[in-house]
Amino acid sequence: MTTTTSTGANVLHTAYQKSVAAYWNSNQDDPVNLLLGHVDGLYHHHYGIGDYDPSVLEGPSDTRDDRIIKEMHRLETMQANLLLDQLGDISPSHRLLDAGSGRGGTSIMAHQRFGCQVDGVTISEYQVGFANDQAEHWGVANRVKFHFRNMLDAGFEDRSFRGIWTNETTMYVDLFQLFTEFSRLLEYGGRYVCITGCYNDVTGGRSKAVSRIDEHYICNIHPRSEYFKALAANNLVPINVIDLTASTIPYWELRAKSSVATGIEEPFLTAYREGSFHYLLIAADRI
Ligand code: GPP
Ligand code: MG
């Protein structure tokens, strides 16, 4: 069953989804993402990993901020590369799905790396337009396509994807519904890769810092346990779990010193340092 026409009415099912779409449609002047994307034309909507080069903070003050922005972009691209590393052996004949594709950066990188077809879905029509313009710009629009669709009900054929990823998008949806759809879309032996922020069941419920992150992005961060319950319930078996918390902290420290800081840096740093929140990568196989 393939959805051929996508309208607001059949993509956005709830008042909450409409409010999330409205947020991302209105988020068109966000230097923290646009200035980083201008560095090399790959526009990300996720955070970074790895140590930053401390020399970017030294040297001439008039170019300091440019150096910081380039370095933040390098760390975000490193995060996307780590995610793609986890997809396993992907050949040009395979097909990949970017669920919650933002402005398209990770999809374009995936095509550049694997040579395969990539589809991205997002509930923001602005992001669909931006990302398709990027695919044109990179000359890959015949193989990388962005669609105004809902990842909970993406409308592609059963078992049509070798790999699916979510890069910081699962906090907007019910995980059981999401993984039911991914289980339908993945071929047997296909791989799902998730990078997410999740709260720590061991320290208890949602901390104040985690609640501030939820409020900032209009999302509902899930507990770590929820991911594994929802994967297990949908024939998705983890093969790799990486706690990226320690390696994302430098990104937030650098971002806090940049001109593009948005005010959400302190809640992230507090949540990670106090242990109430993790930055996690999970790779799981469809059985
Ligand atoms: C997307 O990044 C961020 C989210 C979808 C928020 C939730 C993520 C968590 C890990 C809790 P972005 O690049 O659009 O954010 P920003 O504009 O702040 O850089
Ligand atoms: Mg960003």
PDB file of C-alpha atoms and ligand atoms in Angstrom:
ATOM      1  CA  MET A   1       0.000   0.000   0.000  1.00  0.00           C
ATOM      2  CA  THR A   2       1.595   3.261  -1.090  1.00  0.00           C
ATOM      3  CA  THR A   3       0.258   6.668  -0.223  1.00  0.00           C
ATOM      4  CA  THR A   4       0.374   8.702  -3.387  1.00  0.00           C
ATOM      5  CA  THR A   5      -0.908  12.044  -2.190  1.00  0.00           C
ATOM      6  CA  SER A   6       0.189  13.576   1.049  1.00  0.00           C
ATOM      7  CA  THR A   7      -1.884  16.328   2.521  1.00  0.00           C
ATOM      8  CA  GLY A   8      -1.888  17.849   5.986  1.00  0.00           C
ATOM      9  CA  ALA A   9      -5.052  15.877   6.738  1.00  0.00           C
ATOM     10  CA  ASN A  10      -3.571  12.451   6.076  1.00  0.00           C
ATOM     11  CA  VAL A  11      -0.062  13.164   7.383  1.00  0.00           C
ATOM     12  CA  LEU A  12      -0.788  15.012  10.617  1.00  0.00           C
ATOM     13  CA  HIS A  13      -3.117  12.858  12.677  1.00  0.00           C
ATOM     14  CA  THR A  14      -3.269  14.673  16.008  1.00  0.00           C
ATOM     15  CA  ALA A  15      -3.241  18.165  17.471  1.00  0.00           C
ATOM     16  CA  TYR A  16       0.170  17.364  18.968  1.00  0.00           C
ATOM     17  CA  GLN A  17       1.609  16.375  15.571  1.00  0.00           C
ATOM     18  CA  LYS A  18       0.221  19.592  14.095  1.00  0.00           C
ATOM     19  CA  SER A  19       1.952  21.629  16.789  1.00  0.00           C
ATOM     20  CA  VAL A  20       5.267  19.834  16.192  1.00  0.00           C
ATOM     21  CA  ALA A  21       4.961  20.413  12.430  1.00  0.00           C
ATOM     22  CA  ALA A  22       4.165  24.090  13.054  1.00  0.00           C
ATOM     23  CA  TYR A  23       7.264  24.416  15.235  1.00  0.00           C
ATOM     24  CA  TRP A  24       9.614  23.005  12.577  1.00  0.00           C
ATOM     25  CA  ASN A  25       7.848  24.917   9.778  1.00  0.00           C
ATOM     26  CA  SER A  26       8.440  28.170  11.632  1.00  0.00           C
ATOM     27  CA  ASN A  27      12.043  27.332  12.529  1.00  0.00           C
ATOM     28  CA  GLN A  28      13.522  28.822   9.345  1.00  0.00           C
ATOM     29  CA  ASP A  29      15.973  31.326  10.767  1.00  0.00           C
ATOM     30  CA  ASP A  30      18.050  29.173  13.115  1.00  0.00           C
ATOM     31  CA  PRO A  31      21.719  30.167  12.898  1.00  0.00           C
ATOM     32  CA  VAL A  32      22.706  27.214  15.101  1.00  0.00           C
ATOM     33  CA  ASN A  33      21.775  24.967  12.181  1.00  0.00           C
ATOM     34  CA  LEU A  34      22.033  27.230   9.116  1.00  0.00           C
ATOM     35  CA  LEU A  35      25.474  28.726   9.812  1.00  0.00           C
ATOM     36  CA  LEU A  36      26.868  25.253  10.484  1.00  0.00           C
ATOM     37  CA  GLY A  37      25.284  23.918   7.284  1.00  0.00           C
ATOM     38  CA  HIS A  38      26.795  26.761   5.267  1.00  0.00           C
ATOM     39  CA  VAL A  39      30.270  25.387   6.117  1.00  0.00           C
ATOM     40  CA  ASP A  40      30.024  22.620   3.485  1.00  0.00           C
ATOM     41  CA  GLY A  41      26.374  22.429   2.391  1.00  0.00           C
ATOM     42  CA  LEU A  42      25.310  19.557   4.680  1.00  0.00           C
ATOM     43  CA  TYR A  43      22.507  20.757   6.945  1.00  0.00           C
ATOM     44  CA  HIS A  44      22.078  18.762  10.156  1.00  0.00           C
ATOM     45  CA  HIS A  45      19.431  18.634  12.864  1.00  0.00           C
ATOM     46  CA  HIS A  46      21.330  16.702  15.481  1.00  0.00           C
ATOM     47  CA  TYR A  47      24.171  17.199  17.926  1.00  0.00           C
ATOM     48  CA  GLY A  48      27.859  16.307  17.839  1.00  0.00           C
ATOM     49  CA  ILE A  49      30.335  13.834  19.299  1.00  0.00           C
ATOM     50  CA  GLY A  50      34.073  13.787  19.952  1.00  0.00           C
ATOM     51  CA  ASP A  51      36.591  16.150  21.510  1.00  0.00           C
ATOM     52  CA  TYR A  52      36.855  19.597  20.062  1.00  0.00           C
ATOM     53  CA  ASP A  53      40.166  21.116  19.090  1.00  0.00           C
ATOM     54  CA  PRO A  54      40.890  23.632  21.876  1.00  0.00           C
ATOM     55  CA  SER A  55      42.947  25.794  19.494  1.00  0.00           C
ATOM     56  CA  VAL A  56      39.679  27.095  17.970  1.00  0.00           C
ATOM     57  CA  LEU A  57      39.237  29.150  21.144  1.00  0.00           C
ATOM     58  CA  GLU A  58      42.638  30.793  20.706  1.00  0.00           C
ATOM     59  CA  GLY A  59      43.967  32.999  17.905  1.00  0.00           C
ATOM     60  CA  PRO A  60      42.457  36.170  16.411  1.00  0.00           C
ATOM     61  CA  SER A  61      39.221  37.146  18.159  1.00  0.00           C
ATOM     62  CA  ASP A  62      37.531  38.411  14.976  1.00  0.00           C
ATOM     63  CA  THR A  63      37.574  34.909  13.449  1.00  0.00           C
ATOM     64  CA  ARG A  64      37.072  32.960  16.716  1.00  0.00           C
ATOM     65  CA  ASP A  65      33.375  32.402  16.200  1.00  0.00           C
ATOM     66  CA  ASP A  66      33.865  31.120  12.641  1.00  0.00           C
ATOM     67  CA  ARG A  67      36.390  28.612  13.963  1.00  0.00           C
ATOM     68  CA  ILE A  68      33.941  27.456  16.654  1.00  0.00           C
ATOM     69  CA  ILE A  69      31.122  27.038  14.128  1.00  0.00           C
ATOM     70  CA  LYS A  70      33.330  24.987  11.778  1.00  0.00           C
ATOM     71  CA  GLU A  71      34.389  22.814  14.682  1.00  0.00           C
ATOM     72  CA  MET A  72      30.793  22.264  15.878  1.00  0.00           C
ATOM     73  CA  HIS A  73      29.865  21.277  12.330  1.00  0.00           C
ATOM     74  CA  ARG A  74      32.761  18.814  12.225  1.00  0.00           C
ATOM     75  CA  LEU A  75      31.485  17.179  15.438  1.00  0.00           C
ATOM     76  CA  GLU A  76      27.902  16.974  14.085  1.00  0.00           C
ATOM     77  CA  THR A  77      29.165  15.369  10.869  1.00  0.00           C
ATOM     78  CA  MET A  78      31.191  12.921  12.967  1.00  0.00           C
ATOM     79  CA  GLN A  79      27.963  11.940  14.761  1.00  0.00           C
ATOM     80  CA  ALA A  80      26.227  11.291  11.421  1.00  0.00           C
ATOM     81  CA  ASN A  81      29.180   9.211  10.223  1.00  0.00           C
ATOM     82  CA  LEU A  82      29.069   7.082  13.366  1.00  0.00           C
ATOM     83  CA  LEU A  83      25.376   6.437  12.752  1.00  0.00           C
ATOM     84  CA  LEU A  84      26.037   5.405   9.130  1.00  0.00           C
ATOM     85  CA  ASP A  85      28.904   3.126  10.266  1.00  0.00           C
ATOM     86  CA  GLN A  86      26.319   1.082  12.177  1.00  0.00           C
ATOM     87  CA  LEU A  87      24.064   0.300   9.206  1.00  0.00           C
ATOM     88  CA  GLY A  88      26.155  -2.706   8.144  1.00  0.00           C
ATOM     89  CA  ASP A  89      26.982  -3.594   4.540  1.00  0.00           C
ATOM     90  CA  ILE A  90      24.847  -1.423   2.306  1.00  0.00           C
ATOM     91  CA  SER A  91      25.166  -1.737  -1.465  1.00  0.00           C
ATOM     92  CA  PRO A  92      23.901   0.573  -4.247  1.00  0.00           C
ATOM     93  CA  SER A  93      20.890  -1.698  -4.829  1.00  0.00           C
ATOM     94  CA  HIS A  94      19.662  -1.305  -1.259  1.00  0.00           C
ATOM     95  CA  ARG A  95      17.212   1.332  -0.078  1.00  0.00           C
ATOM     96  CA  LEU A  96      17.430   3.351   3.149  1.00  0.00           C
ATOM     97  CA  LEU A  97      14.877   5.376   5.101  1.00  0.00           C
ATOM     98  CA  ASP A  98      15.721   8.500   7.132  1.00  0.00           C
ATOM     99  CA  ALA A  99      12.809   8.800   9.562  1.00  0.00           C
ATOM    100  CA  GLY A 100      12.517  12.431  10.593  1.00  0.00           C
ATOM    101  CA  SER A 101      14.899  13.704   7.929  1.00  0.00           C
ATOM    102  CA  GLY A 102      15.152  17.386   8.872  1.00  0.00           C
ATOM    103  CA  ARG A 103      17.081  19.413   6.307  1.00  0.00           C
ATOM    104  CA  GLY A 104      18.498  16.245   4.782  1.00  0.00           C
ATOM    105  CA  GLY A 105      22.200  16.227   5.715  1.00  0.00           C
ATOM    106  CA  THR A 106      22.433  12.616   6.915  1.00  0.00           C
ATOM    107  CA  SER A 107      20.492  11.287   3.887  1.00  0.00           C
ATOM    108  CA  ILE A 108      22.837  13.016   1.446  1.00  0.00           C
ATOM    109  CA  MET A 109      25.857  11.645   3.330  1.00  0.00           C
ATOM    110  CA  ALA A 110      24.314   8.142   3.218  1.00  0.00           C
ATOM    111  CA  HIS A 111      23.900   8.334  -0.550  1.00  0.00           C
ATOM    112  CA  GLN A 112      27.441   9.656  -0.988  1.00  0.00           C
ATOM    113  CA  ARG A 113      28.780   6.762   1.072  1.00  0.00           C
ATOM    114  CA  PHE A 114      26.682   3.828  -0.183  1.00  0.00           C
ATOM    115  CA  GLY A 115      25.483   4.983  -3.611  1.00  0.00           C
ATOM    116  CA  CYS A 116      21.989   3.735  -2.802  1.00  0.00           C
ATOM    117  CA  GLN A 117      18.496   5.187  -2.919  1.00  0.00           C
ATOM    118  CA  VAL A 118      17.544   7.121   0.221  1.00  0.00           C
ATOM    119  CA  ASP A 119      14.077   8.318   1.180  1.00  0.00           C
ATOM    120  CA  GLY A 120      13.542  10.844   3.948  1.00  0.00           C
ATOM    121  CA  VAL A 121      10.231  11.586   5.643  1.00  0.00           C
ATOM    122  CA  THR A 122       9.316  14.578   7.768  1.00  0.00           C
ATOM    123  CA  ILE A 123       6.064  16.176   8.910  1.00  0.00           C
ATOM    124  CA  SER A 124       7.475  19.651   8.179  1.00  0.00           C
ATOM    125  CA  GLU A 125       6.671  20.795   4.636  1.00  0.00           C
ATOM    126  CA  TYR A 126       9.324  23.484   4.978  1.00  0.00           C
ATOM    127  CA  GLN A 127      11.944  20.816   5.710  1.00  0.00           C
ATOM    128  CA  VAL A 128      10.775  18.683   2.756  1.00  0.00           C
ATOM    129  CA  GLY A 129      11.288  21.660   0.431  1.00  0.00           C
ATOM    130  CA  PHE A 130      14.641  22.617   1.908  1.00  0.00           C
ATOM    131  CA  ALA A 131      15.986  19.071   1.803  1.00  0.00           C
ATOM    132  CA  ASN A 132      14.798  18.427  -1.774  1.00  0.00           C
ATOM    133  CA  ASP A 133      16.536  21.668  -2.821  1.00  0.00           C
ATOM    134  CA  GLN A 134      19.695  20.304  -1.204  1.00  0.00           C
ATOM    135  CA  ALA A 135      19.366  17.017  -3.087  1.00  0.00           C
ATOM    136  CA  GLU A 136      19.095  19.050  -6.334  1.00  0.00           C
ATOM    137  CA  HIS A 137      22.096  21.128  -5.341  1.00  0.00           C
ATOM    138  CA  TRP A 138      24.201  18.015  -4.742  1.00  0.00           C
ATOM    139  CA  GLY A 139      22.991  16.474  -8.027  1.00  0.00           C
ATOM    140  CA  VAL A 140      21.448  13.444  -6.288  1.00  0.00           C
ATOM    141  CA  ALA A 141      17.728  14.239  -6.534  1.00  0.00           C
ATOM    142  CA  ASN A 142      17.088  11.122  -8.641  1.00  0.00           C
ATOM    143  CA  ARG A 143      18.279   8.910  -5.756  1.00  0.00           C
ATOM    144  CA  VAL A 144      17.604  10.979  -2.610  1.00  0.00           C
ATOM    145  CA  LYS A 145      13.999  12.049  -2.136  1.00  0.00           C
ATOM    146  CA  PHE A 146      12.279  13.761   0.747  1.00  0.00           C
ATOM    147  CA  HIS A 147       8.569  13.277   1.379  1.00  0.00           C
ATOM    148  CA  PHE A 148       5.892  14.995   3.435  1.00  0.00           C
ATOM    149  CA  ARG A 149       4.938  11.875   5.356  1.00  0.00           C
ATOM    150  CA  ASN A 150       4.538  10.705   8.925  1.00  0.00           C
ATOM    151  CA  MET A 151       7.101   8.142  10.091  1.00  0.00           C
ATOM    152  CA  LEU A 152       4.389   6.394  12.134  1.00  0.00           C
ATOM    153  CA  ASP A 153       2.520   5.664   8.928  1.00  0.00           C
ATOM    154  CA  ALA A 154       5.078   6.156   6.178  1.00  0.00           C
ATOM    155  CA  GLY A 155       3.108   4.517   3.371  1.00  0.00           C
ATOM    156  CA  PHE A 156       5.957   2.616   1.663  1.00  0.00           C
ATOM    157  CA  GLU A 157       5.717  -1.061   0.708  1.00  0.00           C
ATOM    158  CA  ASP A 158       6.235  -3.813   3.310  1.00  0.00           C
ATOM    159  CA  ARG A 159       9.899  -4.911   3.671  1.00  0.00           C
ATOM    160  CA  SER A 160      11.133  -2.359   1.144  1.00  0.00           C
ATOM    161  CA  PHE A 161      14.092  -1.021   3.168  1.00  0.00           C
ATOM    162  CA  ARG A 162      17.442  -2.584   4.055  1.00  0.00           C
ATOM    163  CA  GLY A 163      18.101   0.052   6.708  1.00  0.00           C
ATOM    164  CA  ILE A 164      16.227   2.707   8.645  1.00  0.00           C
ATOM    165  CA  TRP A 165      17.596   5.325  10.995  1.00  0.00           C
ATOM    166  CA  THR A 166      16.265   7.945  13.366  1.00  0.00           C
ATOM    167  CA  ASN A 167      18.681  10.673  14.326  1.00  0.00           C
ATOM    168  CA  GLU A 168      17.143  12.419  17.350  1.00  0.00           C
ATOM    169  CA  THR A 169      13.530  12.121  16.264  1.00  0.00           C
ATOM    170  CA  THR A 170      12.062   9.345  18.437  1.00  0.00           C
ATOM    171  CA  MET A 171      11.227  11.726  21.314  1.00  0.00           C
ATOM    172  CA  TYR A 172       8.296  12.979  19.241  1.00  0.00           C
ATOM    173  CA  VAL A 173       6.454   9.671  18.957  1.00  0.00           C
ATOM    174  CA  ASP A 174       5.187   6.571  20.720  1.00  0.00           C
ATOM    175  CA  LEU A 175       7.985   4.010  20.375  1.00  0.00           C
ATOM    176  CA  PHE A 176       5.679   0.996  20.112  1.00  0.00           C
ATOM    177  CA  GLN A 177       3.819   2.551  17.189  1.00  0.00           C
ATOM    178  CA  LEU A 178       7.078   3.627  15.559  1.00  0.00           C
ATOM    179  CA  PHE A 179       8.821   0.280  15.809  1.00  0.00           C
ATOM    180  CA  THR A 180       5.706  -1.541  14.590  1.00  0.00           C
ATOM    181  CA  GLU A 181       5.969   0.549  11.422  1.00  0.00           C
ATOM    182  CA  PHE A 182       9.752   0.031  11.112  1.00  0.00           C
ATOM    183  CA  SER A 183       9.302  -3.710  11.583  1.00  0.00           C
ATOM    184  CA  ARG A 184       6.840  -3.681   8.683  1.00  0.00           C
ATOM    185  CA  LEU A 185       9.139  -1.603   6.458  1.00  0.00           C
ATOM    186  CA  LEU A 186      12.411  -3.473   7.072  1.00  0.00           C
ATOM    187  CA  GLU A 187      13.373  -6.590   5.171  1.00  0.00           C
ATOM    188  CA  TYR A 188      14.379  -9.592   7.296  1.00  0.00           C
ATOM    189  CA  GLY A 189      17.963  -9.064   8.427  1.00  0.00           C
ATOM    190  CA  GLY A 190      17.640  -5.327   7.804  1.00  0.00           C
ATOM    191  CA  ARG A 191      19.052  -2.932  10.372  1.00  0.00           C
ATOM    192  CA  TYR A 192      17.553  -0.098  12.381  1.00  0.00           C
ATOM    193  CA  VAL A 193      19.916   2.511  13.891  1.00  0.00           C
ATOM    194  CA  CYS A 194      18.787   5.048  16.455  1.00  0.00           C
ATOM    195  CA  ILE A 195      20.630   7.933  18.063  1.00  0.00           C
ATOM    196  CA  THR A 196      18.621   9.518  20.830  1.00  0.00           C
ATOM    197  CA  GLY A 197      18.593  11.269  24.161  1.00  0.00           C
ATOM    198  CA  CYS A 198      16.794   9.225  26.808  1.00  0.00           C
ATOM    199  CA  TYR A 199      16.303   9.631  30.522  1.00  0.00           C
ATOM    200  CA  ASN A 200      17.827   7.300  33.062  1.00  0.00           C
ATOM    201  CA  ASP A 201      15.422   4.854  34.734  1.00  0.00           C
ATOM    202  CA  VAL A 202      18.041   4.215  37.404  1.00  0.00           C
ATOM    203  CA  THR A 203      18.005   7.787  38.721  1.00  0.00           C
ATOM    204  CA  GLY A 204      14.209   7.809  38.706  1.00  0.00           C
ATOM    205  CA  GLY A 205      11.740   9.841  36.679  1.00  0.00           C
ATOM    206  CA  ARG A 206      12.211  12.842  34.438  1.00  0.00           C
ATOM    207  CA  SER A 207      14.651  15.321  36.000  1.00  0.00           C
ATOM    208  CA  LYS A 208      14.127  19.068  35.923  1.00  0.00           C
ATOM    209  CA  ALA A 209      16.862  19.450  33.277  1.00  0.00           C
ATOM    210  CA  VAL A 210      15.228  16.779  31.080  1.00  0.00           C
ATOM    211  CA  SER A 211      11.852  18.535  31.463  1.00  0.00           C
ATOM    212  CA  ARG A 212      13.452  21.781  30.279  1.00  0.00           C
ATOM    213  CA  ILE A 213      14.715  20.026  27.137  1.00  0.00           C
ATOM    214  CA  ASP A 214      11.223  18.604  26.503  1.00  0.00           C
ATOM    215  CA  GLU A 215       9.688  22.032  26.875  1.00  0.00           C
ATOM    216  CA  HIS A 216      12.241  23.684  24.589  1.00  0.00           C
ATOM    217  CA  TYR A 217      11.644  21.289  21.666  1.00  0.00           C
ATOM    218  CA  ILE A 218       7.981  20.320  22.428  1.00  0.00           C
ATOM    219  CA  CYS A 219       9.035  16.687  22.769  1.00  0.00           C
ATOM    220  CA  ASN A 220       8.583  13.825  25.256  1.00  0.00           C
ATOM    221  CA  ILE A 221      11.921  12.221  26.030  1.00  0.00           C
ATOM    222  CA  HIS A 222      11.476   8.509  26.769  1.00  0.00           C
ATOM    223  CA  PRO A 223      13.155   6.477  29.492  1.00  0.00           C
ATOM    224  CA  ARG A 224      15.998   4.232  28.350  1.00  0.00           C
ATOM    225  CA  SER A 225      13.956   1.106  29.208  1.00  0.00           C
ATOM    226  CA  GLU A 226      11.167   2.060  26.792  1.00  0.00           C
ATOM    227  CA  TYR A 227      13.481   1.681  23.770  1.00  0.00           C
ATOM    228  CA  PHE A 228      14.374  -1.909  24.585  1.00  0.00           C
ATOM    229  CA  LYS A 229      10.804  -2.910  25.454  1.00  0.00           C
ATOM    230  CA  ALA A 230       9.472  -1.458  22.197  1.00  0.00           C
ATOM    231  CA  LEU A 231      12.270  -3.030  20.107  1.00  0.00           C
ATOM    232  CA  ALA A 232      11.734  -6.462  21.679  1.00  0.00           C
ATOM    233  CA  ALA A 233       7.986  -6.220  21.097  1.00  0.00           C
ATOM    234  CA  ASN A 234       8.583  -5.642  17.379  1.00  0.00           C
ATOM    235  CA  ASN A 235      11.145  -8.285  16.371  1.00  0.00           C
ATOM    236  CA  LEU A 236      14.017  -5.810  16.484  1.00  0.00           C
ATOM    237  CA  VAL A 237      17.027  -7.322  18.243  1.00  0.00           C
ATOM    238  CA  PRO A 238      19.850  -5.044  19.453  1.00  0.00           C
ATOM    239  CA  ILE A 239      23.308  -5.873  18.114  1.00  0.00           C
ATOM    240  CA  ASN A 240      25.081  -2.768  19.402  1.00  0.00           C
ATOM    241  CA  VAL A 241      24.403  -0.221  22.117  1.00  0.00           C
ATOM    242  CA  ILE A 242      26.832   2.666  22.614  1.00  0.00           C
ATOM    243  CA  ASP A 243      26.583   5.174  25.415  1.00  0.00           C
ATOM    244  CA  LEU A 244      27.678   8.415  23.717  1.00  0.00           C
ATOM    245  CA  THR A 245      27.071  10.614  26.763  1.00  0.00           C
ATOM    246  CA  ALA A 246      30.730  11.288  27.599  1.00  0.00           C
ATOM    247  CA  SER A 247      31.586  11.959  23.972  1.00  0.00           C
ATOM    248  CA  THR A 248      28.793  14.490  23.398  1.00  0.00           C
ATOM    249  CA  ILE A 249      29.596  16.672  26.428  1.00  0.00           C
ATOM    250  CA  PRO A 250      32.493  18.516  24.677  1.00  0.00           C
ATOM    251  CA  TYR A 251      30.103  19.489  21.842  1.00  0.00           C
ATOM    252  CA  TRP A 252      27.771  21.149  24.355  1.00  0.00           C
ATOM    253  CA  GLU A 253      30.668  22.854  26.138  1.00  0.00           C
ATOM    254  CA  LEU A 254      31.856  24.311  22.843  1.00  0.00           C
ATOM    255  CA  ARG A 255      28.321  25.254  21.755  1.00  0.00           C
ATOM    256  CA  ALA A 256      27.843  27.142  25.048  1.00  0.00           C
ATOM    257  CA  LYS A 257      30.842  29.333  24.101  1.00  0.00           C
ATOM    258  CA  SER A 258      29.566  30.045  20.572  1.00  0.00           C
ATOM    259  CA  SER A 259      27.544  32.956  19.164  1.00  0.00           C
ATOM    260  CA  VAL A 260      24.828  30.464  18.094  1.00  0.00           C
ATOM    261  CA  ALA A 261      24.040  29.141  21.590  1.00  0.00           C
ATOM    262  CA  THR A 262      20.267  28.911  22.041  1.00  0.00           C
ATOM    263  CA  GLY A 263      19.976  28.673  25.841  1.00  0.00           C
ATOM    264  CA  ILE A 264      19.397  24.908  25.915  1.00  0.00           C
ATOM    265  CA  GLU A 265      23.108  24.195  26.464  1.00  0.00           C
ATOM    266  CA  GLU A 266      22.992  24.346  30.276  1.00  0.00           C
ATOM    267  CA  PRO A 267      20.057  21.886  30.653  1.00  0.00           C
ATOM    268  CA  PHE A 268      21.889  19.398  28.386  1.00  0.00           C
ATOM    269  CA  LEU A 269      25.152  19.774  30.296  1.00  0.00           C
ATOM    270  CA  THR A 270      23.378  19.485  33.664  1.00  0.00           C
ATOM    271  CA  ALA A 271      21.330  16.451  32.619  1.00  0.00           C
ATOM    272  CA  TYR A 272      24.342  14.604  31.204  1.00  0.00           C
ATOM    273  CA  ARG A 273      26.660  15.469  34.093  1.00  0.00           C
ATOM    274  CA  GLU A 274      24.167  14.567  36.833  1.00  0.00           C
ATOM    275  CA  GLY A 275      23.443  11.229  35.120  1.00  0.00           C
ATOM    276  CA  SER A 276      19.706  11.777  34.609  1.00  0.00           C
ATOM    277  CA  PHE A 277      20.037  11.623  30.819  1.00  0.00           C
ATOM    278  CA  HIS A 278      22.043   9.630  28.266  1.00  0.00           C
ATOM    279  CA  TYR A 279      22.969  10.123  24.642  1.00  0.00           C
ATOM    280  CA  LEU A 280      22.559   6.633  23.210  1.00  0.00           C
ATOM    281  CA  LEU A 281      23.116   4.792  19.946  1.00  0.00           C
ATOM    282  CA  ILE A 282      21.194   1.559  19.423  1.00  0.00           C
ATOM    283  CA  ALA A 283      21.562  -0.682  16.370  1.00  0.00           C
ATOM    284  CA  ALA A 284      19.020  -3.502  16.029  1.00  0.00           C
ATOM    285  CA  ASP A 285      18.355  -6.206  13.436  1.00  0.00           C
ATOM    286  CA  ARG A 286      14.936  -7.150  12.107  1.00  0.00           C
ATOM    287  CA  ILE A 287      14.297 -10.853  12.678  1.00  0.00           C
TER     288      ILE A 287
HETATM  289  C1  GPP B   1      17.169  18.422  16.773  1.00  0.00           C
HETATM  290  O1  GPP B   1      18.347  19.099  16.640  1.00  0.00           O
HETATM  291  C2  GPP B   1      16.858  18.274  18.154  1.00  0.00           C
HETATM  292  C3  GPP B   1      15.771  17.663  18.598  1.00  0.00           C
HETATM  293  C4  GPP B   1      14.805  16.986  17.732  1.00  0.00           C
HETATM  294  C5  GPP B   1      15.463  17.743  20.020  1.00  0.00           C
HETATM  295  C6  GPP B   1      15.499  16.578  20.852  1.00  0.00           C
HETATM  296  C7  GPP B   1      16.790  15.858  20.885  1.00  0.00           C
HETATM  297  C8  GPP B   1      17.248  15.236  21.987  1.00  0.00           C
HETATM  298  C9  GPP B   1      18.512  14.429  21.902  1.00  0.00           C
HETATM  299  C10 GPP B   1      16.582  15.310  23.303  1.00  0.00           C
HETATM  300  P1  GPP B   1      18.460  20.594  16.115  1.00  0.00           P
HETATM  301  O2  GPP B   1      19.787  20.654  15.451  1.00  0.00           O
HETATM  302  O3  GPP B   1      17.274  21.014  15.349  1.00  0.00           O
HETATM  303  O4  GPP B   1      18.493  21.408  17.498  1.00  0.00           O
HETATM  304  P2  GPP B   1      19.174  22.850  17.678  1.00  0.00           P
HETATM  305  O5  GPP B   1      18.411  23.786  16.812  1.00  0.00           O
HETATM  306  O6  GPP B   1      19.041  23.153  19.147  1.00  0.00           O
HETATM  307  O7  GPP B   1      20.600  22.703  17.239  1.00  0.00           O
HETATM  308 MG    MG B   2      21.422  21.799  15.641  1.00  0.00          MG
END
